[in-house]
Amino acid sequence: MAKERWTVLRVLDWTQKYLQEKGISGARLESELLLSQILELDRVGLYLNYDMALSSNELSRLRGFIQRRIKGEPLQYITEHQEFWSIPFKVGPQVLIPRPETEILVEEALRVIELERWDEPRIVEVGTGCGAIAISIAKSVPSARVMATELSWEAIALARENATTQDVSSRIFFVRGDLLSFGKAGKTGRWNLIISNPPYIKRGDIGSLQREIRDFEPREAIDGGIDGLDFYRRFFVDAPPCLGKEGWLILEIGADQGEDVLQMMEQLGGFKERRIVSDYSGKSRAIIAQKAGQ
């Protein structure tokens, strides 16, 4: 009896139907991305090879991927891939998955760098994760020198791998620690720009997040404390001494946190410009501020 033949197109159709039955939105796209990972083809390549039969090993790997996905594991962790700033990044469960809306931080950083015309911008990213922001800036500004801090050794290893892949490892210095640690190490007053996408989700709201986020992404990367503002309270004390004269801060915020963060900065003082930046959907997405001159 002839062995059943599972072609690319048949597998795509079956996987799409199965994922839809399990409540996965965008089932066709996810089917394509899962199979692309296994066959090492892009999505166009799948359809150019629609009649190619999968091997038993390939089918077994796909079954494993599907089981992980229907249990809620993010697609990006399964494929180990996420694009950010048109750059492919390797990601895993040790890091937060970079979101498209966070690209507004890179846009603002490039705007500030162009405005200030620094010859060799000195930039810090706090909590680099997979390195998406630091690497995007380094690739966009060849003269930039970047320090990227991170508390997780596993995340640092992944970020270093991404920096090497993108050929910017010589211009990014990865440090295990946080803003306070390198401030105490005497590295104060030397940075032009400090940027971060910090944890800002209210602790009580985490349980209502999508299961992909709630159950799989690192809790320390999303938990902002009772009111979501723990990071900012510490940051606005620690950051100013680390900035050079009239240096800049760019921070991602929650959509409803802008006024609270601005008020916090007002009370602490030390900044001559403070404003909220909205993303392309009109939601408050970032705070940008400039240190007052001495």
PDB file of C-alpha atoms in Angstrom:
ATOM      1  CA  MET A   1       0.000   0.000   0.000  1.00  0.00           C
ATOM      2  CA  ALA A   2       1.387   3.397  -1.011  1.00  0.00           C
ATOM      3  CA  LYS A   3       2.479   5.719   1.763  1.00  0.00           C
ATOM      4  CA  GLU A   4       0.212   8.739   2.230  1.00  0.00           C
ATOM      5  CA  ARG A   5       1.715  11.812   0.566  1.00  0.00           C
ATOM      6  CA  TRP A   6       1.650  15.115   2.423  1.00  0.00           C
ATOM      7  CA  THR A   7       2.534  17.939   0.073  1.00  0.00           C
ATOM      8  CA  VAL A   8       3.292  21.514   1.095  1.00  0.00           C
ATOM      9  CA  LEU A   9      -0.142  22.710   0.001  1.00  0.00           C
ATOM     10  CA  ARG A  10      -1.951  19.873   1.724  1.00  0.00           C
ATOM     11  CA  VAL A  11      -0.042  20.467   4.939  1.00  0.00           C
ATOM     12  CA  LEU A  12      -0.792  24.196   4.813  1.00  0.00           C
ATOM     13  CA  ASP A  13      -4.501  23.603   4.315  1.00  0.00           C
ATOM     14  CA  TRP A  14      -4.681  21.029   7.100  1.00  0.00           C
ATOM     15  CA  THR A  15      -2.680  23.144   9.548  1.00  0.00           C
ATOM     16  CA  GLN A  16      -4.766  26.235   8.829  1.00  0.00           C
ATOM     17  CA  LYS A  17      -7.993  24.354   9.503  1.00  0.00           C
ATOM     18  CA  TYR A  18      -6.648  22.798  12.697  1.00  0.00           C
ATOM     19  CA  LEU A  19      -5.367  26.092  14.099  1.00  0.00           C
ATOM     20  CA  GLN A  20      -8.677  27.774  13.272  1.00  0.00           C
ATOM     21  CA  GLU A  21     -10.539  25.050  15.160  1.00  0.00           C
ATOM     22  CA  LYS A  22      -8.305  25.750  18.156  1.00  0.00           C
ATOM     23  CA  GLY A  23      -9.127  29.460  18.093  1.00  0.00           C
ATOM     24  CA  ILE A  24      -5.847  30.726  16.646  1.00  0.00           C
ATOM     25  CA  SER A  25      -6.388  33.942  14.679  1.00  0.00           C
ATOM     26  CA  GLY A  26      -4.401  34.461  11.491  1.00  0.00           C
ATOM     27  CA  ALA A  27      -4.237  30.694  11.081  1.00  0.00           C
ATOM     28  CA  ARG A  28      -3.144  30.745   7.433  1.00  0.00           C
ATOM     29  CA  LEU A  29      -0.251  33.102   8.073  1.00  0.00           C
ATOM     30  CA  GLU A  30       0.843  31.151  11.125  1.00  0.00           C
ATOM     31  CA  SER A  31       0.689  27.908   9.138  1.00  0.00           C
ATOM     32  CA  GLU A  32       2.931  29.442   6.494  1.00  0.00           C
ATOM     33  CA  LEU A  33       5.423  30.741   9.040  1.00  0.00           C
ATOM     34  CA  LEU A  34       5.653  27.449  10.902  1.00  0.00           C
ATOM     35  CA  LEU A  35       6.214  25.488   7.714  1.00  0.00           C
ATOM     36  CA  SER A  36       8.650  28.086   6.392  1.00  0.00           C
ATOM     37  CA  GLN A  37      10.764  27.570   9.501  1.00  0.00           C
ATOM     38  CA  ILE A  38      10.880  23.818   9.017  1.00  0.00           C
ATOM     39  CA  LEU A  39      11.560  23.824   5.269  1.00  0.00           C
ATOM     40  CA  GLU A  40      13.855  26.891   5.366  1.00  0.00           C
ATOM     41  CA  LEU A  41      11.814  28.550   2.645  1.00  0.00           C
ATOM     42  CA  ASP A  42      10.164  31.953   2.586  1.00  0.00           C
ATOM     43  CA  ARG A  43       6.413  32.134   2.152  1.00  0.00           C
ATOM     44  CA  VAL A  44       6.674  32.606  -1.613  1.00  0.00           C
ATOM     45  CA  GLY A  45       8.947  29.583  -1.745  1.00  0.00           C
ATOM     46  CA  LEU A  46       6.260  27.466  -0.132  1.00  0.00           C
ATOM     47  CA  TYR A  47       3.873  28.115  -2.998  1.00  0.00           C
ATOM     48  CA  LEU A  48       6.569  27.676  -5.624  1.00  0.00           C
ATOM     49  CA  ASN A  49       7.093  24.231  -4.105  1.00  0.00           C
ATOM     50  CA  TYR A  50       3.434  23.529  -3.339  1.00  0.00           C
ATOM     51  CA  ASP A  51       3.600  19.925  -4.619  1.00  0.00           C
ATOM     52  CA  MET A  52       6.759  18.966  -2.725  1.00  0.00           C
ATOM     53  CA  ALA A  53       6.199  16.141  -0.253  1.00  0.00           C
ATOM     54  CA  LEU A  54       7.341  16.539   3.336  1.00  0.00           C
ATOM     55  CA  SER A  55       9.542  13.898   4.926  1.00  0.00           C
ATOM     56  CA  SER A  56       8.453  12.020   8.030  1.00  0.00           C
ATOM     57  CA  ASN A  57      10.970  14.029  10.069  1.00  0.00           C
ATOM     58  CA  GLU A  58       9.577  17.322   8.754  1.00  0.00           C
ATOM     59  CA  LEU A  59       6.035  16.242   9.537  1.00  0.00           C
ATOM     60  CA  SER A  60       7.080  15.230  13.041  1.00  0.00           C
ATOM     61  CA  ARG A  61       8.703  18.622  13.653  1.00  0.00           C
ATOM     62  CA  LEU A  62       5.587  20.386  12.399  1.00  0.00           C
ATOM     63  CA  ARG A  63       3.376  18.373  14.739  1.00  0.00           C
ATOM     64  CA  GLY A  64       5.588  19.469  17.609  1.00  0.00           C
ATOM     65  CA  PHE A  65       5.333  23.108  16.541  1.00  0.00           C
ATOM     66  CA  ILE A  66       1.553  22.890  16.266  1.00  0.00           C
ATOM     67  CA  GLN A  67       1.191  21.359  19.719  1.00  0.00           C
ATOM     68  CA  ARG A  68       3.298  24.132  21.225  1.00  0.00           C
ATOM     69  CA  ARG A  69       1.230  26.772  19.452  1.00  0.00           C
ATOM     70  CA  ILE A  70      -2.176  25.483  20.520  1.00  0.00           C
ATOM     71  CA  LYS A  71      -0.935  25.475  24.128  1.00  0.00           C
ATOM     72  CA  GLY A  72      -0.464  29.219  23.771  1.00  0.00           C
ATOM     73  CA  GLU A  73       3.271  29.504  23.163  1.00  0.00           C
ATOM     74  CA  PRO A  74       3.923  32.583  21.002  1.00  0.00           C
ATOM     75  CA  LEU A  75       4.661  31.889  17.362  1.00  0.00           C
ATOM     76  CA  GLN A  76       7.847  33.957  17.644  1.00  0.00           C
ATOM     77  CA  TYR A  77       9.276  31.655  20.310  1.00  0.00           C
ATOM     78  CA  ILE A  78       8.516  28.608  18.200  1.00  0.00           C
ATOM     79  CA  THR A  79      10.124  30.015  15.049  1.00  0.00           C
ATOM     80  CA  GLU A  80      12.781  31.895  17.071  1.00  0.00           C
ATOM     81  CA  HIS A  81      12.195  34.892  14.836  1.00  0.00           C
ATOM     82  CA  GLN A  82      10.737  38.379  15.062  1.00  0.00           C
ATOM     83  CA  GLU A  83      11.263  41.290  12.717  1.00  0.00           C
ATOM     84  CA  PHE A  84      11.831  44.756  14.178  1.00  0.00           C
ATOM     85  CA  TRP A  85      12.861  47.894  12.298  1.00  0.00           C
ATOM     86  CA  SER A  86      13.009  45.673   9.166  1.00  0.00           C
ATOM     87  CA  ILE A  87      15.745  43.616  10.855  1.00  0.00           C
ATOM     88  CA  PRO A  88      15.335  39.897  11.653  1.00  0.00           C
ATOM     89  CA  PHE A  89      15.986  39.108  15.314  1.00  0.00           C
ATOM     90  CA  LYS A  90      16.364  35.792  17.042  1.00  0.00           C
ATOM     91  CA  VAL A  91      14.078  35.612  20.074  1.00  0.00           C
ATOM     92  CA  GLY A  92      13.327  33.093  22.794  1.00  0.00           C
ATOM     93  CA  PRO A  93      11.460  32.763  26.090  1.00  0.00           C
ATOM     94  CA  GLN A  94      14.287  34.529  27.932  1.00  0.00           C
ATOM     95  CA  VAL A  95      13.316  37.857  26.307  1.00  0.00           C
ATOM     96  CA  LEU A  96      10.249  39.962  25.632  1.00  0.00           C
ATOM     97  CA  ILE A  97       9.125  39.767  22.011  1.00  0.00           C
ATOM     98  CA  PRO A  98       9.788  43.190  20.415  1.00  0.00           C
ATOM     99  CA  ARG A  99       6.580  44.810  19.150  1.00  0.00           C
ATOM    100  CA  PRO A 100       6.137  47.016  16.074  1.00  0.00           C
ATOM    101  CA  GLU A 101       4.802  49.871  18.217  1.00  0.00           C
ATOM    102  CA  THR A 102       8.131  50.014  20.068  1.00  0.00           C
ATOM    103  CA  GLU A 103       9.775  51.144  16.822  1.00  0.00           C
ATOM    104  CA  ILE A 104       8.585  54.651  17.755  1.00  0.00           C
ATOM    105  CA  LEU A 105      11.437  54.715  20.303  1.00  0.00           C
ATOM    106  CA  VAL A 106      13.976  54.136  17.539  1.00  0.00           C
ATOM    107  CA  GLU A 107      12.322  56.810  15.397  1.00  0.00           C
ATOM    108  CA  GLU A 108      12.546  59.332  18.232  1.00  0.00           C
ATOM    109  CA  ALA A 109      16.145  58.385  18.982  1.00  0.00           C
ATOM    110  CA  LEU A 110      17.157  58.960  15.361  1.00  0.00           C
ATOM    111  CA  ARG A 111      15.323  62.285  15.356  1.00  0.00           C
ATOM    112  CA  VAL A 112      17.203  63.430  18.468  1.00  0.00           C
ATOM    113  CA  ILE A 113      20.552  62.258  17.071  1.00  0.00           C
ATOM    114  CA  GLU A 114      19.929  64.193  13.868  1.00  0.00           C
ATOM    115  CA  LEU A 115      18.835  67.263  15.838  1.00  0.00           C
ATOM    116  CA  GLU A 116      21.883  67.279  18.115  1.00  0.00           C
ATOM    117  CA  ARG A 117      24.419  66.357  15.406  1.00  0.00           C
ATOM    118  CA  TRP A 118      26.629  64.461  17.807  1.00  0.00           C
ATOM    119  CA  ASP A 119      29.808  63.254  16.099  1.00  0.00           C
ATOM    120  CA  GLU A 120      29.800  59.990  18.023  1.00  0.00           C
ATOM    121  CA  PRO A 121      26.525  59.544  19.920  1.00  0.00           C
ATOM    122  CA  ARG A 122      26.923  57.719  23.230  1.00  0.00           C
ATOM    123  CA  ILE A 123      23.740  55.811  23.943  1.00  0.00           C
ATOM    124  CA  VAL A 124      22.506  53.504  26.695  1.00  0.00           C
ATOM    125  CA  GLU A 125      19.627  51.083  26.387  1.00  0.00           C
ATOM    126  CA  VAL A 126      18.345  49.853  29.746  1.00  0.00           C
ATOM    127  CA  GLY A 127      16.823  46.368  29.622  1.00  0.00           C
ATOM    128  CA  THR A 128      17.896  45.421  26.113  1.00  0.00           C
ATOM    129  CA  GLY A 129      16.233  41.994  25.897  1.00  0.00           C
ATOM    130  CA  CYS A 130      17.108  40.568  22.490  1.00  0.00           C
ATOM    131  CA  GLY A 131      18.894  43.810  21.614  1.00  0.00           C
ATOM    132  CA  ALA A 132      16.285  45.084  19.169  1.00  0.00           C
ATOM    133  CA  ILE A 133      16.449  48.787  20.062  1.00  0.00           C
ATOM    134  CA  ALA A 134      20.223  48.964  20.569  1.00  0.00           C
ATOM    135  CA  ILE A 135      20.984  47.067  17.373  1.00  0.00           C
ATOM    136  CA  SER A 136      18.459  49.055  15.319  1.00  0.00           C
ATOM    137  CA  ILE A 137      20.062  52.322  16.417  1.00  0.00           C
ATOM    138  CA  ALA A 138      23.595  51.016  15.851  1.00  0.00           C
ATOM    139  CA  LYS A 139      22.734  49.889  12.322  1.00  0.00           C
ATOM    140  CA  SER A 140      21.016  53.191  11.547  1.00  0.00           C
ATOM    141  CA  VAL A 141      23.814  55.363  12.991  1.00  0.00           C
ATOM    142  CA  PRO A 142      27.244  53.878  12.166  1.00  0.00           C
ATOM    143  CA  SER A 143      29.023  56.423  14.393  1.00  0.00           C
ATOM    144  CA  ALA A 144      26.988  55.515  17.490  1.00  0.00           C
ATOM    145  CA  ARG A 145      28.506  53.756  20.481  1.00  0.00           C
ATOM    146  CA  VAL A 146      25.943  51.859  22.532  1.00  0.00           C
ATOM    147  CA  MET A 147      25.904  50.318  25.997  1.00  0.00           C
ATOM    148  CA  ALA A 148      23.066  47.827  26.466  1.00  0.00           C
ATOM    149  CA  THR A 149      22.254  46.702  30.004  1.00  0.00           C
ATOM    150  CA  GLU A 150      20.291  43.633  30.989  1.00  0.00           C
ATOM    151  CA  LEU A 151      19.813  41.671  34.220  1.00  0.00           C
ATOM    152  CA  SER A 152      19.534  38.263  32.529  1.00  0.00           C
ATOM    153  CA  TRP A 153      22.681  36.485  31.335  1.00  0.00           C
ATOM    154  CA  GLU A 154      20.525  34.400  28.989  1.00  0.00           C
ATOM    155  CA  ALA A 155      19.108  37.550  27.398  1.00  0.00           C
ATOM    156  CA  ILE A 156      22.590  39.058  27.056  1.00  0.00           C
ATOM    157  CA  ALA A 157      23.812  35.948  25.241  1.00  0.00           C
ATOM    158  CA  LEU A 158      20.916  36.199  22.799  1.00  0.00           C
ATOM    159  CA  ALA A 159      21.420  39.941  22.271  1.00  0.00           C
ATOM    160  CA  ARG A 160      25.123  39.394  21.589  1.00  0.00           C
ATOM    161  CA  GLU A 161      24.243  36.736  19.034  1.00  0.00           C
ATOM    162  CA  ASN A 162      21.878  39.161  17.295  1.00  0.00           C
ATOM    163  CA  ALA A 163      24.510  41.918  17.342  1.00  0.00           C
ATOM    164  CA  THR A 164      27.038  39.580  15.748  1.00  0.00           C
ATOM    165  CA  THR A 165      24.557  38.496  13.093  1.00  0.00           C
ATOM    166  CA  GLN A 166      23.849  42.149  12.250  1.00  0.00           C
ATOM    167  CA  ASP A 167      27.568  43.050  12.240  1.00  0.00           C
ATOM    168  CA  VAL A 168      27.348  45.683  14.991  1.00  0.00           C
ATOM    169  CA  SER A 169      28.926  43.756  17.881  1.00  0.00           C
ATOM    170  CA  SER A 170      32.029  45.963  17.846  1.00  0.00           C
ATOM    171  CA  ARG A 171      29.897  49.025  18.635  1.00  0.00           C
ATOM    172  CA  ILE A 172      27.602  47.625  21.322  1.00  0.00           C
ATOM    173  CA  PHE A 173      28.893  46.853  24.809  1.00  0.00           C
ATOM    174  CA  PHE A 174      26.593  44.504  26.719  1.00  0.00           C
ATOM    175  CA  VAL A 175      26.576  44.792  30.514  1.00  0.00           C
ATOM    176  CA  ARG A 176      24.811  42.668  33.099  1.00  0.00           C
ATOM    177  CA  GLY A 177      23.158  45.103  35.447  1.00  0.00           C
ATOM    178  CA  ASP A 178      20.805  48.041  35.491  1.00  0.00           C
ATOM    179  CA  LEU A 179      21.102  51.801  35.279  1.00  0.00           C
ATOM    180  CA  LEU A 180      22.053  52.242  38.917  1.00  0.00           C
ATOM    181  CA  SER A 181      24.871  49.689  38.728  1.00  0.00           C
ATOM    182  CA  PHE A 182      26.828  51.443  36.012  1.00  0.00           C
ATOM    183  CA  GLY A 183      26.071  54.838  37.528  1.00  0.00           C
ATOM    184  CA  LYS A 184      27.767  53.712  40.739  1.00  0.00           C
ATOM    185  CA  ALA A 185      30.671  52.385  38.669  1.00  0.00           C
ATOM    186  CA  GLY A 186      31.611  55.941  37.793  1.00  0.00           C
ATOM    187  CA  LYS A 187      30.103  56.027  34.329  1.00  0.00           C
ATOM    188  CA  THR A 188      28.131  59.181  35.067  1.00  0.00           C
ATOM    189  CA  GLY A 189      27.711  62.292  33.004  1.00  0.00           C
ATOM    190  CA  ARG A 190      28.934  60.708  29.797  1.00  0.00           C
ATOM    191  CA  TRP A 191      25.839  59.589  27.918  1.00  0.00           C
ATOM    192  CA  ASN A 192      23.972  61.590  25.280  1.00  0.00           C
ATOM    193  CA  LEU A 193      20.840  59.454  25.253  1.00  0.00           C
ATOM    194  CA  ILE A 194      19.283  56.821  27.511  1.00  0.00           C
ATOM    195  CA  ILE A 195      16.466  54.738  26.054  1.00  0.00           C
ATOM    196  CA  SER A 196      14.321  51.931  27.431  1.00  0.00           C
ATOM    197  CA  ASN A 197      11.176  49.890  26.966  1.00  0.00           C
ATOM    198  CA  PRO A 198      10.657  49.079  30.654  1.00  0.00           C
ATOM    199  CA  PRO A 199       8.096  46.909  32.456  1.00  0.00           C
ATOM    200  CA  TYR A 200       4.967  49.042  32.866  1.00  0.00           C
ATOM    201  CA  ILE A 201       1.985  46.693  33.133  1.00  0.00           C
ATOM    202  CA  LYS A 202       0.078  47.026  36.403  1.00  0.00           C
ATOM    203  CA  ARG A 203       0.549  43.849  38.407  1.00  0.00           C
ATOM    204  CA  GLY A 204      -3.183  43.390  38.819  1.00  0.00           C
ATOM    205  CA  ASP A 205      -3.705  43.556  35.055  1.00  0.00           C
ATOM    206  CA  ILE A 206      -1.261  40.789  34.153  1.00  0.00           C
ATOM    207  CA  GLY A 207      -3.820  38.049  34.750  1.00  0.00           C
ATOM    208  CA  SER A 208      -6.101  39.504  32.070  1.00  0.00           C
ATOM    209  CA  LEU A 209      -3.422  39.668  29.367  1.00  0.00           C
ATOM    210  CA  GLN A 210      -3.418  37.302  26.392  1.00  0.00           C
ATOM    211  CA  ARG A 211      -2.130  33.908  27.467  1.00  0.00           C
ATOM    212  CA  GLU A 212       0.781  34.232  25.034  1.00  0.00           C
ATOM    213  CA  ILE A 213       2.019  37.160  27.125  1.00  0.00           C
ATOM    214  CA  ARG A 214       0.760  36.136  30.566  1.00  0.00           C
ATOM    215  CA  ASP A 215       2.015  32.555  30.527  1.00  0.00           C
ATOM    216  CA  PHE A 216       5.106  32.704  28.328  1.00  0.00           C
ATOM    217  CA  GLU A 217       6.850  36.073  28.222  1.00  0.00           C
ATOM    218  CA  PRO A 218       9.254  36.935  31.075  1.00  0.00           C
ATOM    219  CA  ARG A 219       7.288  38.311  34.028  1.00  0.00           C
ATOM    220  CA  GLU A 220      10.120  40.669  34.974  1.00  0.00           C
ATOM    221  CA  ALA A 221       9.883  42.290  31.535  1.00  0.00           C
ATOM    222  CA  ILE A 222       6.218  43.263  31.945  1.00  0.00           C
ATOM    223  CA  ASP A 223       5.494  43.634  35.687  1.00  0.00           C
ATOM    224  CA  GLY A 224       5.642  47.329  36.544  1.00  0.00           C
ATOM    225  CA  GLY A 225       4.454  46.947  40.124  1.00  0.00           C
ATOM    226  CA  ILE A 226       1.126  47.822  41.712  1.00  0.00           C
ATOM    227  CA  ASP A 227       0.509  50.914  39.574  1.00  0.00           C
ATOM    228  CA  GLY A 228       2.866  50.059  36.710  1.00  0.00           C
ATOM    229  CA  LEU A 229       5.221  52.926  37.565  1.00  0.00           C
ATOM    230  CA  ASP A 230       7.923  51.284  39.711  1.00  0.00           C
ATOM    231  CA  PHE A 231      10.591  51.513  37.012  1.00  0.00           C
ATOM    232  CA  TYR A 232       9.984  55.190  36.354  1.00  0.00           C
ATOM    233  CA  ARG A 233      10.277  56.164  40.030  1.00  0.00           C
ATOM    234  CA  ARG A 234      13.743  54.716  40.211  1.00  0.00           C
ATOM    235  CA  PHE A 235      14.764  55.697  36.714  1.00  0.00           C
ATOM    236  CA  PHE A 236      14.125  59.418  37.124  1.00  0.00           C
ATOM    237  CA  VAL A 237      16.389  59.438  40.176  1.00  0.00           C
ATOM    238  CA  ASP A 238      19.156  57.274  38.692  1.00  0.00           C
ATOM    239  CA  ALA A 239      19.195  58.499  35.094  1.00  0.00           C
ATOM    240  CA  PRO A 240      19.934  62.253  35.237  1.00  0.00           C
ATOM    241  CA  PRO A 241      23.422  61.884  36.793  1.00  0.00           C
ATOM    242  CA  CYS A 242      24.341  59.454  34.009  1.00  0.00           C
ATOM    243  CA  LEU A 243      23.399  61.908  31.264  1.00  0.00           C
ATOM    244  CA  GLY A 244      25.755  64.497  29.871  1.00  0.00           C
ATOM    245  CA  LYS A 245      24.782  68.154  29.630  1.00  0.00           C
ATOM    246  CA  GLU A 246      21.366  68.462  27.998  1.00  0.00           C
ATOM    247  CA  GLY A 247      21.209  64.724  27.339  1.00  0.00           C
ATOM    248  CA  TRP A 248      17.968  62.984  26.421  1.00  0.00           C
ATOM    249  CA  LEU A 249      15.707  60.245  27.769  1.00  0.00           C
ATOM    250  CA  ILE A 250      13.276  58.202  25.676  1.00  0.00           C
ATOM    251  CA  LEU A 251      11.010  55.716  27.468  1.00  0.00           C
ATOM    252  CA  GLU A 252       8.084  53.597  26.385  1.00  0.00           C
ATOM    253  CA  ILE A 253       4.954  53.991  28.531  1.00  0.00           C
ATOM    254  CA  GLY A 254       1.505  52.473  28.813  1.00  0.00           C
ATOM    255  CA  ALA A 255      -1.284  54.208  26.910  1.00  0.00           C
ATOM    256  CA  ASP A 256      -2.818  55.647  30.111  1.00  0.00           C
ATOM    257  CA  GLN A 257       0.409  56.516  31.941  1.00  0.00           C
ATOM    258  CA  GLY A 258       1.610  59.638  30.154  1.00  0.00           C
ATOM    259  CA  GLU A 259       0.285  62.274  32.532  1.00  0.00           C
ATOM    260  CA  ASP A 260       1.361  60.333  35.628  1.00  0.00           C
ATOM    261  CA  VAL A 261       4.901  59.978  34.283  1.00  0.00           C
ATOM    262  CA  LEU A 262       5.072  63.646  33.293  1.00  0.00           C
ATOM    263  CA  GLN A 263       3.902  64.667  36.773  1.00  0.00           C
ATOM    264  CA  MET A 264       6.549  62.442  38.335  1.00  0.00           C
ATOM    265  CA  MET A 265       9.252  64.134  36.249  1.00  0.00           C
ATOM    266  CA  GLU A 266       7.886  67.558  37.152  1.00  0.00           C
ATOM    267  CA  GLN A 267       8.110  66.771  40.861  1.00  0.00           C
ATOM    268  CA  LEU A 268      11.650  65.416  40.638  1.00  0.00           C
ATOM    269  CA  GLY A 269      12.855  68.220  38.358  1.00  0.00           C
ATOM    270  CA  GLY A 270      15.985  68.272  36.246  1.00  0.00           C
ATOM    271  CA  PHE A 271      14.379  68.238  32.792  1.00  0.00           C
ATOM    272  CA  LYS A 272      13.730  71.258  30.606  1.00  0.00           C
ATOM    273  CA  GLU A 273      11.607  69.512  27.993  1.00  0.00           C
ATOM    274  CA  ARG A 274       9.075  66.756  28.587  1.00  0.00           C
ATOM    275  CA  ARG A 275       6.494  65.511  26.142  1.00  0.00           C
ATOM    276  CA  ILE A 276       4.367  62.516  25.264  1.00  0.00           C
ATOM    277  CA  VAL A 277       4.808  60.837  21.888  1.00  0.00           C
ATOM    278  CA  SER A 278       1.860  59.008  20.312  1.00  0.00           C
ATOM    279  CA  ASP A 279       2.153  55.966  18.086  1.00  0.00           C
ATOM    280  CA  TYR A 280       0.515  55.612  14.683  1.00  0.00           C
ATOM    281  CA  SER A 281      -2.757  54.489  16.257  1.00  0.00           C
ATOM    282  CA  GLY A 282      -2.892  57.722  18.266  1.00  0.00           C
ATOM    283  CA  LYS A 283      -2.137  56.081  21.626  1.00  0.00           C
ATOM    284  CA  SER A 284       0.410  57.532  24.030  1.00  0.00           C
ATOM    285  CA  ARG A 285       3.483  55.368  23.539  1.00  0.00           C
ATOM    286  CA  ALA A 286       6.595  57.150  24.811  1.00  0.00           C
ATOM    287  CA  ILE A 287       7.960  59.945  26.946  1.00  0.00           C
ATOM    288  CA  ILE A 288      10.843  62.022  25.623  1.00  0.00           C
ATOM    289  CA  ALA A 289      12.690  64.461  27.858  1.00  0.00           C
ATOM    290  CA  GLN A 290      15.841  66.577  27.800  1.00  0.00           C
ATOM    291  CA  LYS A 291      18.005  67.177  30.837  1.00  0.00           C
ATOM    292  CA  ALA A 292      18.240  70.777  31.938  1.00  0.00           C
ATOM    293  CA  GLY A 293      21.633  72.401  31.357  1.00  0.00           C
ATOM    294  CA  GLN A 294      23.947  72.902  34.310  1.00  0.00           C
TER     295      GLN A 294
END
